[in-house]
mmCIF file of C-alpha atoms and ligand atoms in Angstrom:
data_model
loop_
_atom_site.group_PDB
_atom_site.id
_atom_site.type_symbol
_atom_site.label_atom_id
_atom_site.label_comp_id
_atom_site.label_asym_id
_atom_site.label_seq_id
_atom_site.Cartn_x
_atom_site.Cartn_y
_atom_site.Cartn_z
ATOM 1 C CA MET A 1 -11.064 -13.698 22.417
ATOM 2 C CA LYS A 2 -12.462 -10.256 21.909
ATOM 3 C CA LYS A 3 -14.423 -10.382 18.697
ATOM 4 C CA VAL A 4 -14.504 -11.396 15.029
ATOM 5 C CA GLU A 5 -11.888 -9.086 13.623
ATOM 6 C CA HIS A 6 -12.449 -9.942 9.976
ATOM 7 C CA ILE A 7 -13.567 -12.587 7.516
ATOM 8 C CA GLY A 8 -11.069 -13.651 4.856
ATOM 9 C CA ILE A 9 -12.349 -14.440 1.344
ATOM 10 C CA ALA A 10 -10.106 -16.228 -1.274
ATOM 11 C CA VAL A 11 -10.487 -14.699 -4.751
ATOM 12 C CA LYS A 12 -8.891 -15.512 -8.088
ATOM 13 C CA ASP A 13 -8.779 -12.076 -9.589
ATOM 14 C CA MET A 14 -8.087 -9.265 -7.055
ATOM 15 C CA THR A 15 -8.850 -6.396 -9.423
ATOM 16 C CA ALA A 16 -12.288 -7.747 -10.343
ATOM 17 C CA SER A 17 -13.089 -8.766 -6.782
ATOM 18 C CA LYS A 18 -12.177 -5.393 -5.405
ATOM 19 C CA LEU A 19 -14.520 -3.733 -7.823
ATOM 20 C CA LEU A 20 -17.231 -6.305 -6.980
ATOM 21 C CA PHE A 21 -16.898 -5.707 -3.180
ATOM 22 C CA GLU A 22 -16.761 -1.920 -3.698
ATOM 23 C CA LYS A 23 -20.132 -2.160 -5.403
ATOM 24 C CA LEU A 24 -21.482 -4.638 -2.884
ATOM 25 C CA LEU A 25 -20.443 -2.659 0.160
ATOM 26 C CA GLY A 26 -20.779 0.792 -1.267
ATOM 27 C CA ALA A 27 -17.259 1.569 0.063
ATOM 28 C CA THR A 28 -13.780 1.561 -1.313
ATOM 29 C CA SER A 29 -11.039 -0.672 -0.021
ATOM 30 C CA TYR A 30 -8.973 1.278 2.562
ATOM 31 C CA LYS A 31 -5.864 -0.806 2.119
ATOM 32 C CA THR A 32 -4.210 -3.155 -0.333
ATOM 33 C CA GLU A 33 -1.105 -4.942 0.918
ATOM 34 C CA GLU A 34 1.102 -7.734 -0.276
ATOM 35 C CA VAL A 35 2.333 -10.218 2.350
ATOM 36 C CA GLU A 36 5.391 -11.529 0.655
ATOM 37 C CA SER A 37 6.075 -14.354 3.218
ATOM 38 C CA GLU A 38 2.551 -15.737 2.513
ATOM 39 C CA LYS A 39 2.603 -14.974 -1.222
ATOM 40 C CA VAL A 40 -0.708 -13.191 -1.001
ATOM 41 C CA ILE A 41 -2.172 -9.871 -1.974
ATOM 42 C CA THR A 42 -4.818 -8.605 0.482
ATOM 43 C CA ALA A 43 -7.417 -5.857 0.211
ATOM 44 C CA PHE A 44 -9.427 -4.689 3.178
ATOM 45 C CA PHE A 45 -12.909 -3.242 3.433
ATOM 46 C CA LYS A 46 -14.659 -2.090 6.568
ATOM 47 C CA ASN A 47 -17.846 -0.481 7.793
ATOM 48 C CA GLU A 48 -18.856 0.441 11.341
ATOM 49 C CA THR A 49 -18.376 -2.990 12.868
ATOM 50 C CA SER A 50 -17.273 -5.435 10.138
ATOM 51 C CA LYS A 51 -14.143 -6.017 8.144
ATOM 52 C CA ILE A 52 -13.622 -8.120 5.046
ATOM 53 C CA GLU A 53 -10.192 -9.250 3.810
ATOM 54 C CA LEU A 54 -9.928 -10.368 0.169
ATOM 55 C CA LEU A 55 -6.955 -12.688 -0.484
ATOM 56 C CA ALA A 56 -5.481 -13.474 -3.848
ATOM 57 C CA ALA A 57 -2.370 -15.562 -4.605
ATOM 58 C CA SER A 58 0.644 -13.603 -5.733
ATOM 59 C CA HIS A 59 2.441 -16.821 -6.720
ATOM 60 C CA PRO A 60 1.105 -20.236 -8.012
ATOM 61 C CA ASP A 61 2.412 -22.094 -4.937
ATOM 62 C CA SER A 62 0.653 -19.771 -2.476
ATOM 63 C CA ALA A 63 -1.660 -21.387 0.086
ATOM 64 C CA ILE A 64 -4.466 -19.289 -1.438
ATOM 65 C CA ALA A 65 -3.840 -20.785 -4.897
ATOM 66 C CA LYS A 66 -3.984 -24.293 -3.356
ATOM 67 C CA PHE A 67 -7.088 -23.478 -1.448
ATOM 68 C CA ILE A 68 -8.855 -22.218 -4.601
ATOM 69 C CA ASP A 69 -7.709 -25.259 -6.612
ATOM 70 C CA LYS A 70 -9.236 -27.535 -3.996
ATOM 71 C CA LYS A 71 -12.343 -25.662 -2.899
ATOM 72 C CA GLY A 72 -12.900 -22.801 -5.296
ATOM 73 C CA GLU A 73 -13.291 -19.184 -4.298
ATOM 74 C CA GLY A 74 -15.056 -18.369 -1.070
ATOM 75 C CA ILE A 75 -14.714 -17.946 2.655
ATOM 76 C CA HIS A 76 -11.160 -18.836 3.575
ATOM 77 C CA HIS A 77 -10.872 -17.988 7.284
ATOM 78 C CA ILE A 78 -12.424 -16.237 10.255
ATOM 79 C CA ALA A 79 -10.137 -14.090 12.311
ATOM 80 C CA PHE A 80 -10.607 -13.388 16.015
ATOM 81 C CA GLU A 81 -8.911 -10.460 17.715
ATOM 82 C CA VAL A 82 -7.036 -11.372 20.874
ATOM 83 C CA GLU A 83 -5.447 -9.250 23.555
ATOM 84 C CA ASN A 84 -2.347 -11.414 23.986
ATOM 85 C CA ILE A 85 -1.583 -13.872 21.197
ATOM 86 C CA GLU A 86 0.993 -15.889 23.172
ATOM 87 C CA ASN A 87 -1.486 -16.445 26.060
ATOM 88 C CA GLU A 88 -4.201 -17.535 23.598
ATOM 89 C CA ILE A 89 -1.859 -19.947 21.806
ATOM 90 C CA SER A 90 -0.929 -21.609 25.107
ATOM 91 C CA ARG A 91 -4.520 -21.657 26.329
ATOM 92 C CA LEU A 92 -5.713 -23.302 23.097
ATOM 93 C CA LYS A 93 -2.834 -25.755 23.016
ATOM 94 C CA ASP A 94 -3.785 -26.816 26.524
ATOM 95 C CA GLU A 95 -7.306 -27.376 25.195
ATOM 96 C CA GLY A 96 -5.885 -29.710 22.502
ATOM 97 C CA PHE A 97 -6.093 -27.445 19.491
ATOM 98 C CA VAL A 98 -3.413 -27.738 16.795
ATOM 99 C CA PHE A 99 -1.820 -24.821 15.065
ATOM 100 C CA VAL A 100 -0.636 -24.602 11.440
ATOM 101 C CA ASP A 101 2.410 -22.896 12.889
ATOM 102 C CA GLU A 102 2.668 -22.030 16.595
ATOM 103 C CA LEU A 103 4.826 -18.951 16.159
ATOM 104 C CA PRO A 104 2.962 -15.730 15.355
ATOM 105 C CA LYS A 105 3.954 -14.096 12.083
ATOM 106 C CA LYS A 106 3.640 -10.530 10.796
ATOM 107 C CA GLY A 107 0.379 -10.549 8.860
ATOM 108 C CA ALA A 108 -1.461 -7.914 6.844
ATOM 109 C CA ASP A 109 -2.981 -4.796 8.326
ATOM 110 C CA ASN A 110 -0.469 -4.333 11.132
ATOM 111 C CA LYS A 111 -1.211 -7.543 12.907
ATOM 112 C CA ARG A 112 0.611 -10.512 14.356
ATOM 113 C CA VAL A 113 -1.230 -13.615 13.279
ATOM 114 C CA VAL A 114 -1.378 -17.337 13.833
ATOM 115 C CA PHE A 115 -3.731 -19.996 12.349
ATOM 116 C CA LEU A 116 -5.383 -22.973 13.975
ATOM 117 C CA HIS A 117 -5.419 -26.167 11.886
ATOM 118 C CA PRO A 118 -8.942 -26.625 10.442
ATOM 119 C CA LYS A 119 -8.922 -30.399 11.141
ATOM 120 C CA ASN A 120 -9.796 -29.597 14.813
ATOM 121 C CA THR A 121 -12.140 -26.691 14.166
ATOM 122 C CA ASN A 122 -14.933 -28.214 12.061
ATOM 123 C CA GLY A 123 -13.047 -27.497 8.852
ATOM 124 C CA VAL A 124 -12.944 -23.803 9.483
ATOM 125 C CA LEU A 125 -9.532 -22.093 9.293
ATOM 126 C CA ILE A 126 -9.329 -19.839 12.358
ATOM 127 C CA GLU A 127 -6.921 -16.892 12.536
ATOM 128 C CA LEU A 128 -5.951 -15.242 15.806
ATOM 129 C CA CYS A 129 -4.679 -11.726 15.381
ATOM 130 C CA GLN A 130 -3.242 -9.119 17.730
ATOM 131 C CA GLU A 131 -2.725 -5.540 16.692
ATOM 132 C CA ILE A 132 0.910 -4.409 16.652
ATOM 133 C CA LYS A 133 1.120 -1.322 18.854
HETATM 134 ZN ZN1 ZN B 1 -7.040 -12.674 7.867
#
């Protein structure tokens, strides 16, 4: 894995949270995007080396809505950038890791993404992402 690509934060109110993070980071969000297949609205912030993804549910049965119901707002996932997502999936499967869904999907911000099941990763939801070129 190359680096932490971004940290995903689950929020209830995207408008309010975008304003909050704009104040916090002193920067405006460079992209807001709905991922219809995941029923989420995302907003991205970045500085020189770090990136934050805010995630809000666009539908009550979104995984983000369920996460917030269970755990409240907060850190939802850590995303690692990978060079070749298929190679990483098979490497990690060989190591015994379990995926939420083994097939990469089109995620936000021009990425193919896949998630490891948090039951095998100390309760942390891990995303692997590969830039679509
Ligand atoms: Zn993410």
